[in-house]
Coordinates of C-alpha atoms and ligand atoms in Angstrom, one line a residue:
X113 CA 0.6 -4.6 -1.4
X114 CA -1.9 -4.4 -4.3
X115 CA -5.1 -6.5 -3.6
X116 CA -6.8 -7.6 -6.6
X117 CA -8.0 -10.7 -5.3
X118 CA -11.8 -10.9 -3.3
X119 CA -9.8 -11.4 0.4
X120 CA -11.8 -9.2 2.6
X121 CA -9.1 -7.2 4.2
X122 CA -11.7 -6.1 6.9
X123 CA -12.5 -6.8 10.8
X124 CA -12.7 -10.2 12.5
X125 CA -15.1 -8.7 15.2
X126 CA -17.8 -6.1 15.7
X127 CA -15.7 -3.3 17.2
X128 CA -16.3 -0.6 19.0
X129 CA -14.4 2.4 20.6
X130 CA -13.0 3.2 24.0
X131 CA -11.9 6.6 25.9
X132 CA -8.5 6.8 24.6
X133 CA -9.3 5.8 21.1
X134 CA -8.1 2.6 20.8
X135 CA -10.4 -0.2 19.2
X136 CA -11.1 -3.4 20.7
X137 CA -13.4 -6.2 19.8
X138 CA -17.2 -6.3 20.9
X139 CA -18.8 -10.1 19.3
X140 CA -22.6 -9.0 18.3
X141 CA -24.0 -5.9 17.4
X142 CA -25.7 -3.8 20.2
X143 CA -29.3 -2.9 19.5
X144 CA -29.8 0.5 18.2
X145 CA -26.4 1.0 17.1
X146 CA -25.5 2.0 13.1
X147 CA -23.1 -0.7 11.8
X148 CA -20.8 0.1 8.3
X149 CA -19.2 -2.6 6.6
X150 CA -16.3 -1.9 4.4
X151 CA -14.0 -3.9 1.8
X152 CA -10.8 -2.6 0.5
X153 CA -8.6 -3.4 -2.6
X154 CA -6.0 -2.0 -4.2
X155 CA -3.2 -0.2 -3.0
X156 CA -1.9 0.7 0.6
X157 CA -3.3 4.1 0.5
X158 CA -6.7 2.6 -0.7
X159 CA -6.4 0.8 2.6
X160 CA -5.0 3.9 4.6
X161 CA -8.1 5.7 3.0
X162 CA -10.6 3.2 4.8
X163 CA -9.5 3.9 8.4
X164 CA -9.9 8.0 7.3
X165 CA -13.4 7.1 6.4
X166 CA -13.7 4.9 9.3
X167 CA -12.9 7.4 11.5
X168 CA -15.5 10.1 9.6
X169 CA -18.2 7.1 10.2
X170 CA -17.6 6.9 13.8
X171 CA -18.0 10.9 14.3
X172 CA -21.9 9.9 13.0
X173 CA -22.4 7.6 15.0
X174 CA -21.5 4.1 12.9
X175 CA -19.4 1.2 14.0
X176 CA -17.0 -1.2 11.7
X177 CA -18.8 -4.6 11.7
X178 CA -17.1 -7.7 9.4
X179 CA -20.6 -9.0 9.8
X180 CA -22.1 -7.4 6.0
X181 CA -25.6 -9.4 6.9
X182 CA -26.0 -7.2 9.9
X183 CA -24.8 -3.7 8.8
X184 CA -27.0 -0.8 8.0
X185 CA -23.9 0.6 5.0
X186 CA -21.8 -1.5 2.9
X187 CA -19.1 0.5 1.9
X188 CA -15.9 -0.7 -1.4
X189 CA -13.1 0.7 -1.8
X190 CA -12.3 0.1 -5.1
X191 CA -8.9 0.3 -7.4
X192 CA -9.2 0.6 -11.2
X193 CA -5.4 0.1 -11.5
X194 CA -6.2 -3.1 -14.1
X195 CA -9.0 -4.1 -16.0
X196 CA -9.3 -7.6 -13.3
X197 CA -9.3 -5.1 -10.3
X198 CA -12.6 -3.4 -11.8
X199 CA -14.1 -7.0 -12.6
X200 CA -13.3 -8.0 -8.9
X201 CA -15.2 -5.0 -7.4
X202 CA -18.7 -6.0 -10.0
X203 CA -18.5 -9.2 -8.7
X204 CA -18.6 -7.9 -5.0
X205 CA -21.5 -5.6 -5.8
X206 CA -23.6 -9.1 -7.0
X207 CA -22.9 -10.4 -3.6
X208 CA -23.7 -7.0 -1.5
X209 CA -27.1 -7.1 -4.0
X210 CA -28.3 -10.5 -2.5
X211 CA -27.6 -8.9 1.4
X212 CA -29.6 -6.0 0.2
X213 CA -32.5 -8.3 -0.8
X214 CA -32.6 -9.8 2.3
X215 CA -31.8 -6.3 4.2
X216 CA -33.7 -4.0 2.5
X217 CA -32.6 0.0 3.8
X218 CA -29.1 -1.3 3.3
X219 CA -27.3 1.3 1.7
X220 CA -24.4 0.6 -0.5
X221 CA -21.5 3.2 -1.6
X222 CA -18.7 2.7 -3.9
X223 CA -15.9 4.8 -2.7
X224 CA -11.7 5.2 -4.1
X225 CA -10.4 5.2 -7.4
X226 CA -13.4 3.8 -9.6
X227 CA -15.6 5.6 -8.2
X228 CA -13.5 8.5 -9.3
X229 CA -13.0 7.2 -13.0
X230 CA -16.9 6.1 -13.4
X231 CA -18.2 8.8 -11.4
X232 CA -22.2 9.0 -12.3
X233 CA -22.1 6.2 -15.0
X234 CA -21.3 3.8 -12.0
X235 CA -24.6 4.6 -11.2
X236 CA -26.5 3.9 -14.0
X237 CA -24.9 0.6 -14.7
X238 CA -25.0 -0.8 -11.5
X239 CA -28.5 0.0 -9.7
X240 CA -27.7 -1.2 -6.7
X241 CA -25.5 1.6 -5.5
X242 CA -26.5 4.3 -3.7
X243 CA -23.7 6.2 -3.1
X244 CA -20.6 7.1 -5.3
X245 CA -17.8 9.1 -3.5
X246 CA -14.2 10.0 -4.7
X247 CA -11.4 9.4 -3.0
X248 CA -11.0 13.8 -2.2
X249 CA -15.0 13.9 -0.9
X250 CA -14.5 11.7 2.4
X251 CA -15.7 14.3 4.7
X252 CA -18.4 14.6 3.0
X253 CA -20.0 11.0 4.1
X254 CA -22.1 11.8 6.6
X255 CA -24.1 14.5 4.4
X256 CA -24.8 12.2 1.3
X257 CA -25.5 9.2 3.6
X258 CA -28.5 11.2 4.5
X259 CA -29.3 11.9 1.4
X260 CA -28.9 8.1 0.8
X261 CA -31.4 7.7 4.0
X262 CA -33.9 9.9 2.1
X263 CA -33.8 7.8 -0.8
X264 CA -31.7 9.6 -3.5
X265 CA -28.7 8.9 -4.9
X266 CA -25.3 10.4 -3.5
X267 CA -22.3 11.5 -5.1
X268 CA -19.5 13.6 -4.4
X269 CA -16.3 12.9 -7.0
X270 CA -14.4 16.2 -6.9
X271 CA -10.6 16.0 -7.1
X272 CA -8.9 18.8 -4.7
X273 CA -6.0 20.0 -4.4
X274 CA -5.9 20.8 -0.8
X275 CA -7.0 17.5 0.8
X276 CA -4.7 15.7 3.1
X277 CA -7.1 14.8 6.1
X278 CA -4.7 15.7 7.9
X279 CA -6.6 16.3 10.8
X280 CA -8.4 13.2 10.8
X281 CA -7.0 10.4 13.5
X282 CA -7.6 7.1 11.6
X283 CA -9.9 4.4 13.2
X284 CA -7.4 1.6 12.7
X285 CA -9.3 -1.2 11.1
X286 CA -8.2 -5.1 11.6
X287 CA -5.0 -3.6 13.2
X288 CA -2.7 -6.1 14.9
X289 CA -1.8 -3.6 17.0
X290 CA 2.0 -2.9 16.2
X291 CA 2.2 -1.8 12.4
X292 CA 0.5 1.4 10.9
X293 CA 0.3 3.2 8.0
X294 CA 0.3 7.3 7.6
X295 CA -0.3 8.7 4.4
X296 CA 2.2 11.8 4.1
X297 CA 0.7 12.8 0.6
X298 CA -2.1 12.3 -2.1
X299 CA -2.1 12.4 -5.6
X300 CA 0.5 12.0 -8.1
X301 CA 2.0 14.5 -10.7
X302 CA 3.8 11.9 -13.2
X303 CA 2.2 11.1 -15.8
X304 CA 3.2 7.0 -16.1
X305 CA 1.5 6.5 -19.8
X306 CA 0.2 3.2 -18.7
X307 CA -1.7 4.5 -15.4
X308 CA -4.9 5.9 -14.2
X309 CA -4.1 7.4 -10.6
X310 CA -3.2 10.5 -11.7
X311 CA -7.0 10.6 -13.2
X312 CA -8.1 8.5 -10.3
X313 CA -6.6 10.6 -7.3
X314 CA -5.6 13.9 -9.0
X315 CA -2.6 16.5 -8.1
X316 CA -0.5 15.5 -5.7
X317 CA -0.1 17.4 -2.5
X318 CA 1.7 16.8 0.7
X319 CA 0.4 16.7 4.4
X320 CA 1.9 18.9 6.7
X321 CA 4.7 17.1 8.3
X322 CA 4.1 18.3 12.0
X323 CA 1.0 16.3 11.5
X324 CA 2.5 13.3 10.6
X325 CA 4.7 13.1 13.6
X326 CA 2.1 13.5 15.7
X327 CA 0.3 10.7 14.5
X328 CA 3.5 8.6 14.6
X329 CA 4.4 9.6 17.8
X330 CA 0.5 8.8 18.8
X331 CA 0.8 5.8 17.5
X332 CA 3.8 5.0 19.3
X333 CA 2.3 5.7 22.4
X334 CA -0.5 3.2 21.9
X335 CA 2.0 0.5 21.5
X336 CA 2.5 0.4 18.0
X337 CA 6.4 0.2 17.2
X338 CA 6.4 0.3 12.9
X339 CA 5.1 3.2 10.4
X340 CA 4.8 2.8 6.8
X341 CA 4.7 6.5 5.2
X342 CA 2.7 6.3 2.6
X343 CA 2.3 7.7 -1.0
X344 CA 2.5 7.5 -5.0
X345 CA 6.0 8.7 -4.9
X346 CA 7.4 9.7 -1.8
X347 CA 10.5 11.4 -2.8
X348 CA 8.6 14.1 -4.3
X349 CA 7.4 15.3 -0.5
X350 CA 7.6 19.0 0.0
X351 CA 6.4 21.1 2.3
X352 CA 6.6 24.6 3.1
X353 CA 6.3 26.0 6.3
X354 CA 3.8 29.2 5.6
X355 CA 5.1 31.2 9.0
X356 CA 8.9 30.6 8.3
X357 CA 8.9 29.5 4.7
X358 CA 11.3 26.8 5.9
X359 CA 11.6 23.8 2.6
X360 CA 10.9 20.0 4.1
X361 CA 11.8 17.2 1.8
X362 CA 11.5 13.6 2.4
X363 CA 14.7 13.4 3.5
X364 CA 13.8 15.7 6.2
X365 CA 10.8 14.3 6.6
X366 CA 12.2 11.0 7.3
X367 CA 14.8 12.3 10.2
X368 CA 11.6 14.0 11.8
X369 CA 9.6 10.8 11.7
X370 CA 12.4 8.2 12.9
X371 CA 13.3 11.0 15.9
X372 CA 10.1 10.2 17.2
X373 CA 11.3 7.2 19.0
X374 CA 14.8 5.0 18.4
X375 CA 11.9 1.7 19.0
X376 CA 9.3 3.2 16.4
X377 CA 10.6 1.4 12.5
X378 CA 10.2 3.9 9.6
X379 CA 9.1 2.3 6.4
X380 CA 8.2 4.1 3.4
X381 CA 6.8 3.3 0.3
X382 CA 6.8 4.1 -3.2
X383 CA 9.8 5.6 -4.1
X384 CA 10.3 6.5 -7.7
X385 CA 13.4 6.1 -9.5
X386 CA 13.8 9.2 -11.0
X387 CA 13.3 11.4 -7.6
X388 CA 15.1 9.3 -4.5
X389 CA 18.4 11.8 -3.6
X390 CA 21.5 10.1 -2.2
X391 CA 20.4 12.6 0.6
X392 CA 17.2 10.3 1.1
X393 CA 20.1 7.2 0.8
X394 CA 22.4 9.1 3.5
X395 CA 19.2 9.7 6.0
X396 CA 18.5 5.9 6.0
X397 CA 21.7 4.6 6.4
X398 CA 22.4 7.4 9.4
X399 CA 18.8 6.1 11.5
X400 CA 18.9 2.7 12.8
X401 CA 15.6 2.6 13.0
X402 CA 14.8 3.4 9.5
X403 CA 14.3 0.0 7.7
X404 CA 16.8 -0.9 4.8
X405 CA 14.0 -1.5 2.5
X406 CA 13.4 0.6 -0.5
X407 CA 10.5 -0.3 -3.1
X408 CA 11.6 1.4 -6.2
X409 CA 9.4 0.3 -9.3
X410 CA 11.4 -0.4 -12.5
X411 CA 8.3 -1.4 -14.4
X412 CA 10.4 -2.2 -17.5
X413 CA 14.5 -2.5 -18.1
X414 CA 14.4 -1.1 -21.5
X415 CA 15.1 2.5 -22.4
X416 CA 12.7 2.9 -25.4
X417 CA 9.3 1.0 -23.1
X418 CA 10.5 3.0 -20.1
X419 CA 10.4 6.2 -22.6
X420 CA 7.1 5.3 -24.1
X421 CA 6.0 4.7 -20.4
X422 CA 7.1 8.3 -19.9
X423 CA 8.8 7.0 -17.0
X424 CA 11.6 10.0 -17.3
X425 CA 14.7 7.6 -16.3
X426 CA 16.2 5.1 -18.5
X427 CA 18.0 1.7 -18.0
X428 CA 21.3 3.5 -17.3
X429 CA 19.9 5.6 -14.6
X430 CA 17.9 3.0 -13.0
X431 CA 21.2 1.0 -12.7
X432 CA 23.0 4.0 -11.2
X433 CA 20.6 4.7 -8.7
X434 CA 20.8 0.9 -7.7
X435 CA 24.1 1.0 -7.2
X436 CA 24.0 3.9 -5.0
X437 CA 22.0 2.8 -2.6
X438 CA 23.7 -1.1 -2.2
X439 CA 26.9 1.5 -1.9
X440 CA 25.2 3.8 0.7
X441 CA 23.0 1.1 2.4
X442 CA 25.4 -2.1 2.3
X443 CA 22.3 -4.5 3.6
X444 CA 19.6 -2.6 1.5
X445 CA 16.9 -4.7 0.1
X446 CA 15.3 -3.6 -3.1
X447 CA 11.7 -5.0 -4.5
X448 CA 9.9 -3.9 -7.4
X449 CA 7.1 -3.5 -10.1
X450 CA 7.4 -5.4 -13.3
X451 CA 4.9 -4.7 -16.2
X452 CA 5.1 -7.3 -19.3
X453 CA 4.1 -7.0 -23.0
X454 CA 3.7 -3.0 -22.9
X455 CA 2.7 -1.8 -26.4
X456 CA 5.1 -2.6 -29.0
X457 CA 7.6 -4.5 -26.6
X458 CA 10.1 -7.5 -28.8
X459 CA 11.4 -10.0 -27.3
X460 CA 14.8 -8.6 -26.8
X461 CA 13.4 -5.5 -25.0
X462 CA 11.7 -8.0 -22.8
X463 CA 15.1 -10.0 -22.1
X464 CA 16.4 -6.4 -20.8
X465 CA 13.1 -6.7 -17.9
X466 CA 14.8 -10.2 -17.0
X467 CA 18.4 -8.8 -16.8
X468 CA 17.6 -5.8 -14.8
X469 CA 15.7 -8.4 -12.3
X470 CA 18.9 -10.0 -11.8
X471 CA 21.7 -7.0 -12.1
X472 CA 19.2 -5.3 -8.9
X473 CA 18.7 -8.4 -7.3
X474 CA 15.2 -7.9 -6.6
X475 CA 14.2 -9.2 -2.8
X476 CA 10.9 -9.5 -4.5
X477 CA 8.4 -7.9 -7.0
X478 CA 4.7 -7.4 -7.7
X479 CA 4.9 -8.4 -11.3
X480 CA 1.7 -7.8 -13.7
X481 CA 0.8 -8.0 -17.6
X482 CA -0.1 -4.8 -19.2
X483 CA -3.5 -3.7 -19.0
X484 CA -5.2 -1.1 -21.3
X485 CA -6.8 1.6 -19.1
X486 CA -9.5 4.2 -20.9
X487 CA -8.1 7.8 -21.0
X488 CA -4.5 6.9 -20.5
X489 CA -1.8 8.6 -22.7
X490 CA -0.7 4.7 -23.5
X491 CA -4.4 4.0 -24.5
X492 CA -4.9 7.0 -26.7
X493 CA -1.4 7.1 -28.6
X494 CA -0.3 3.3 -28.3
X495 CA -1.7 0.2 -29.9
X496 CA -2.0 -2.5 -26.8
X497 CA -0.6 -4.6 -29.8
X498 CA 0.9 -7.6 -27.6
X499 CA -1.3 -10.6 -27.3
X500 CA -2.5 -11.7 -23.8
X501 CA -0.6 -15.0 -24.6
X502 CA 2.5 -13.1 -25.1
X503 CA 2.0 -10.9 -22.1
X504 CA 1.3 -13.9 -20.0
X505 CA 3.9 -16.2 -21.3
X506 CA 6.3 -13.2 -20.7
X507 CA 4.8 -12.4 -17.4
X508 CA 5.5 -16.1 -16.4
X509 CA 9.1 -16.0 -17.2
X510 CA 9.2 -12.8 -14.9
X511 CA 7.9 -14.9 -12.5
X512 CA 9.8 -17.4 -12.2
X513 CA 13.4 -15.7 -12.5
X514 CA 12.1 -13.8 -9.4
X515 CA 11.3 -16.4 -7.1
X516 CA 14.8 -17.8 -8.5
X517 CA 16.4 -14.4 -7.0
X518 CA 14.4 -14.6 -4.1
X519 CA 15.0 -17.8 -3.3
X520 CA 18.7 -17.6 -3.6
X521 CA 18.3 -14.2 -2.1
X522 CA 16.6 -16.0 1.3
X523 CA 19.3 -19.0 0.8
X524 CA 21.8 -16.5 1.6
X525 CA 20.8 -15.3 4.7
X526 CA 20.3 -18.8 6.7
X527 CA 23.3 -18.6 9.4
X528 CA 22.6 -14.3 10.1
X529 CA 21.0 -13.4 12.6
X530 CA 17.9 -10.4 11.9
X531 CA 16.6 -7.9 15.0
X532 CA 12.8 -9.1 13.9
X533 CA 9.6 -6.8 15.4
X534 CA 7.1 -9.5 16.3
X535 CA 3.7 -9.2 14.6
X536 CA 1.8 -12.0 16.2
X537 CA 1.0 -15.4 15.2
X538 CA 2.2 -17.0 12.0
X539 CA -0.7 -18.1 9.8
X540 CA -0.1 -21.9 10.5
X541 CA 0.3 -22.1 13.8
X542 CA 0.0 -20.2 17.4
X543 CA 2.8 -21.8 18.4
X544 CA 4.8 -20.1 15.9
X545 CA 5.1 -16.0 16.1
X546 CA 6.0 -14.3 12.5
X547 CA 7.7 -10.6 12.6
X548 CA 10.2 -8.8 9.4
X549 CA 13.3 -8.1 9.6
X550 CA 14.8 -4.4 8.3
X551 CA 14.8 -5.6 4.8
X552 CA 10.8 -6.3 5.2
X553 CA 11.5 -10.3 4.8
X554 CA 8.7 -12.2 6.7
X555 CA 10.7 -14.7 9.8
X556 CA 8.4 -17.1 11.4
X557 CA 10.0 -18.5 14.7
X558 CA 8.5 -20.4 17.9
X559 CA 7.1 -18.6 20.3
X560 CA 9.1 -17.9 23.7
X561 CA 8.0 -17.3 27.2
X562 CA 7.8 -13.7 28.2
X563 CA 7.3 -12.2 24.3
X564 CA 4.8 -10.6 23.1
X565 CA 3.9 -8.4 19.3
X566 CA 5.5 -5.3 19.6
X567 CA 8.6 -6.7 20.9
X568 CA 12.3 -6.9 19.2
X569 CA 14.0 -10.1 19.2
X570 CA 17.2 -11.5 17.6
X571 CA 16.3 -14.6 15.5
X572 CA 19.2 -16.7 13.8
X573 CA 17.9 -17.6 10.5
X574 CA 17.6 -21.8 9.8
X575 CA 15.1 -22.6 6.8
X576 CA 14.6 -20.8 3.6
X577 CA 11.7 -20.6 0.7
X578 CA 11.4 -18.2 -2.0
X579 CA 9.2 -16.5 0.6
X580 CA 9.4 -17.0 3.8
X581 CA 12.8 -17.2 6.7
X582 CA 12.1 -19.8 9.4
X583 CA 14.8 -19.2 12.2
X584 CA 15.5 -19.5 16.5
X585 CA 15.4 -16.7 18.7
X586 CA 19.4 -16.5 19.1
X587 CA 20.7 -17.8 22.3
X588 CA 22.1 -17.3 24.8
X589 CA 21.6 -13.3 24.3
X590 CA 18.2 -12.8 23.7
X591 CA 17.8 -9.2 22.9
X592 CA 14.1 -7.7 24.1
X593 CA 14.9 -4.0 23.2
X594 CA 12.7 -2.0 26.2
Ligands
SAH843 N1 3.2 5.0 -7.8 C1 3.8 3.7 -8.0 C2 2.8 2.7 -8.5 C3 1.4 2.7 -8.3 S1 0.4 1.6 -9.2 C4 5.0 3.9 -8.9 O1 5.1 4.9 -9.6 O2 5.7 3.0 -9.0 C5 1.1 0.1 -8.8 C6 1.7 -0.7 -9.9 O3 0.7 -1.2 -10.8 C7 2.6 0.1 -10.9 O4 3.9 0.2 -10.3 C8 2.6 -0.8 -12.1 O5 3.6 -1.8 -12.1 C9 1.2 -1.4 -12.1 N2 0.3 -0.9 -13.1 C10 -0.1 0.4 -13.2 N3 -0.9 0.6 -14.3 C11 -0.9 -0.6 -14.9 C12 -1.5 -1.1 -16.1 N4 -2.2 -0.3 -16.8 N5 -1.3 -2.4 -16.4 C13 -0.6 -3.2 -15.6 N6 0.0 -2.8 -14.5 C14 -0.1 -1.6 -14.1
SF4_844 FE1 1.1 5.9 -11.7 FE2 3.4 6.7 -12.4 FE3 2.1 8.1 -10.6 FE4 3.1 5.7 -10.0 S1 4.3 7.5 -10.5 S2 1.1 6.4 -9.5 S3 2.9 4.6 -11.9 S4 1.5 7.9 -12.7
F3S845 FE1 -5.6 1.3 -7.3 FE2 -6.2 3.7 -6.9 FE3 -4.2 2.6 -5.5 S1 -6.2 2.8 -8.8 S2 -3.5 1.1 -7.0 S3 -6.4 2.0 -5.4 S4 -4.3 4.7 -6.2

C-alpha cells in the first residue's frame, strides 16, 4: 500500500482513449500527439490522485505513455510520509534530468504531498523542475503547463477546503481491468504527532456520496467487479445533503456503495481506531459483498507512545474495538501499521507493540521505524532520542513476529475453501491466475478453461507462505457467480 521503493507503478503501453472511455493499449506514439509520463509513490490516494490528473491531462490533449524517453511532461507524485520516501523522489529527478538532456522542451512537475511541504524551495534546490503543484491545485494543470511552455516556472500549492474532484471521471492508469479505487474524502483532521499529511493534504472533507456511487456503479458497468473507498480515515465520512439536510456516515455510505451491485466487492481503507462504530461493524457483516477486511492502524500497543502520538485511543480501547469486530465479523481479517522506536519508547513499552501483534492477530502489517518529519508536533516537542539501531533492531523483531502470525494465520486456512475474484495472471506464471479472497489474502491457482479476470470462483486452499495461499478451483461445484 505505501510505495517507497523506485517500482514505477505506471503503464506498460502507450494508451490511448476510446468512445466509451475505456483505455486500451496503443504500442508507439502517434506523431503529433502530447505524451505525459507519470510515477507515483506513496499512498493509495497518491495513486488515486494520478488517474484524477490523468484524466485533467487528457481534456488538453495529452496521452499516458510508460515510455519517459518519448514524452513531452514527466510528471511525480511524490509522498513525504518518511525521510527515504523524499530521498527516493531526488533520486528519480537525477534520472528524469538525464531524459531532459537528451529531450530538451521536456517539462518536468513535481506534484502530491512534497510538493506541498517544499512548495517554492523545491524549486530552488532542484533546477530541473518546472512545475510544482499541490495535491488541491489539480485542475489547474493545464494553465501552469502553459506557463511551463512559455518558459517560467509553475506553481500552484494551495490547500482547499472544498476540493473533492468529484466531478472528474478518472483515466484509469495500468488498470487490470477489475479492481478500482474511489477516493470518498481528502484531508485529514487528526493530528497523529508523528505525521505530515495533515500539512501535506490539509482539512479533511468528504465527496458527495451520490458521486461516488456513480462512479462505482460506472465502474461496474465497464466490467470492473471490486472498489476500494479510499481515504485518511474513513470512518470520519460525513456528508450533508444541502436540499434535505439528510446526515450520511460511512456506515451509510457503505450500504449505498455495496447496493450498487450484489457482484461489485466493497473495500475500504484506512479506518482509524478511535472512529469505526459497531454500526460500521453491523453494515459489513449484513452485505455479502462487503469484504471482511478492515485495516485499522495501531501504530504502537502502548498507552503512554499512543498518547504522545496523540493517537486519542489507548491500548484498552484498541483491544475493545478488536474484539468487537472478530465478535460482529466472525471471519474478519485485521492488518495494520506498526511504527518502532518513537521518541522516548523503553523496551518494555516496545514488548506491548509485540503483544498487541499477537492478541489482534494481525493478517499482516506495513511496519516502519520512526522517522522525524520537519513541522510535526512529534518534531517540535519530542526528542527523536532512539538510535536508528534501536529502531531497526526493534523494527526487525516486529518483523519477524508478524510473518510468524501470518504464517500461522495462512497455515490455518489450507483445507477452506475462499469465493476468490480473479485478477489475472500470477506474477510467475500465465498458467497460474492470482485473485483475494474477502479477507484481501492473495490465492494463486491454475488457470481453468472458460475463466477469465472479473470472475468469482471457489478455490480450496492447498499450500501456505507467510504471504501467499496456493489452492484448486473446488470440484465438482465450480461456482462462476453471473
Ligand atoms: N491515515 C492512516 C495512515 C496514513 S500514513 C492512519 O491514520 O492510520 C501511513 C502510515 O505511515 C501510518 O499509519 C504510520 O504507520 C506511518 N507513518 C506516518 N508517519 C510516519 C513517520 N513520521 N515515521 C514512520 N512512519 C510513519
Ligand atoms: Fe496521519 Fe494520523 Fe491523519 Fe493518519 S490519522 S493521516 S496517521 S494524522
Ligand atoms: Fe505519503 Fe501523502 Fe499519502 S505523505 S502516505 S502520499 S498522503
Amino acid at each position: 500500500m505505501y510505495n517507497d521503493n523506485p517500482t514505477i507503478k505506471g503503464l506498460n503501453k502507450t494508451i490511448e482513449i476510446d468512445r466509451q472511455g475505456e483505455v486500451f493499449f496503443q504500442e508507439t506514439a502517434a506523431p503529433g500527439n502530447k505524451y505525459f509520463y507519470i510515477e507515483s509513490y506513496g499512498c493509495q490516494m497518491n495513486f488515486s490522485d494520478s488517474e484524477i490528473v490523468g484524466s485533467i491531462l487528457s481534456e488538453v490533449g495529452y496521452q499516458p505513455t510508460r515510455n519517459m524517453e518519448e514524452s513531452d511532461l514527466i510528471l511525480i507524485n511524490t509522498c513525504s510520509i518518511r525521510e527515504k520516501a523524499e530521498d527516493t523522489v531526488r533520486k528519480r529527478l537525477r534520472i528524469f534530468d538525464k531524459v531532459k538532456q537528451q529531450r530538451p522542451g521536456t517539462l518536468v512537475g513535481v506534484l502530491g504531498c512534497m510538493a506541498e511541504r517544499l512548495k517554492a524551495k523545491l524549486l530552488d534546490q532542484e533546477k530541473l523542475v518546472d512545475l510544482v503543484i499541490g495535491p488541491d491545485a489539480y485542475r489547474d494543470l493545464p494553465k501552469l503547463l502553459a506557463t511551463a511552455e512559455d518558459g517560467d516556472k509553475g506553481i500552484n500549492v494551495f490547500l482547499s477546503r472544498e476540493e473533492t474532484y468529484a466531478d472528474i471521471s478518472p483515466l484509469r492508469l495500468g488498470s487490470n481491468g477489475v479492481t478500482a479505487f474511489i477516493s470518498i474524502m481528502r484531508g485529514c483532521d487528526n493530528m497523529c504527532s508523528f505525521c505530515v499529511v495533515p500539512f501535506t493534504r490539509g482539512r479533511e472533507r468528504s465527496r458527495d456520496p451520490f458521486s461516488i456511487v456513480a462512479e462505482a456503479t460506472d465502474l461496474f458497468n465497464k466490467g470492473y467487479r471490486e472498489v476500494t473507498l479510499l481515504g485518511q480515515n474513513v470512518d470520519s465520512f460525513k456528508w450533508i445533503n444541502p436540499e434535505t439536510e439528510e446526515k450520511v456516515n460511512f456506515a451509510h455510505l457503505l450500504e449505498m456503495v455495496a447496493k450498487v451491485a450484489p457482484d461489485l466487492r466493497v473495500r475500504f481503507s484506512t479506518s482509524h481506531p478511535k472512529d469505526i462504530t459497531d454500526e460500521v461493524l453491523h453494515t459489513i457483516a449484513r452485505y455479502e459483498n462487503i469484504c471482511n477486511y478492515i485495516h485499522l492502524p495501531v501504530q504502537s500497543g502502548n498507552s503512554r507512545i499512543l498518547e504522545l502520538m496523540n493517537r486519542t485511543y489507548d491500548r484498552d480501547w484498541y483491544i475493545e474495538r478488536v474484539k468487537s469486530i472478530y465478535n460482529i465479523i466472525p471471519n474478519c481479517a485485521i492488518s495494520s501499521d506498526i511504527i518502532t522506536g518513537f521518541c522516548s519508547e523503553t523496551e518494555k513499552e516496545h514488548q506491548d507493540t509485540l503483544s498487541m501483534i499477537e492478541f489482534a492477530n494481525y493478517s499482516m502489517s506495513y511496519m516502519f521505524f520512526y522517522s522525524e518529519r520537519p513541522g510535526t508536533v512529534a518534531a517540535k516537542k519530542y526528542e527523536d532520542d532512539i538510535s536508528l539501531e534501536v529502531k531497526k533492531r526493534r523494527l526487525a523483531e516486529v518483523i519477524r513476529l508478524q510473518n510468524q502470525i501470518s504464517y500461522k494465520s495462512n497455515q490455518a486456512d489450507i483445507g477452506k475453501t475462499f469465493k476468490v475474484l480473479i485478477e489475472g495472471d500470477s506474477k510467475k506464471s500465465d498458467q497460474e491466475y492470482k485473485g483475494r479472497n474477502s479477507q484481501n489474502k492473495m490465492i494463486v491457482f491454475p488457470k481453468q478453461e472458460g475463466l477469465k479476470p472479473g470472475d468469482y470462483v471457489y478455490v480450496k486452499i492447498s499450500e501456505a507462505s507467510s504471504a501467499t495461499l496456493r489452492g484448486l478451483i473446488s470440484e465438482p461445484a465450480l461456482q462462476t457467480i453471473q
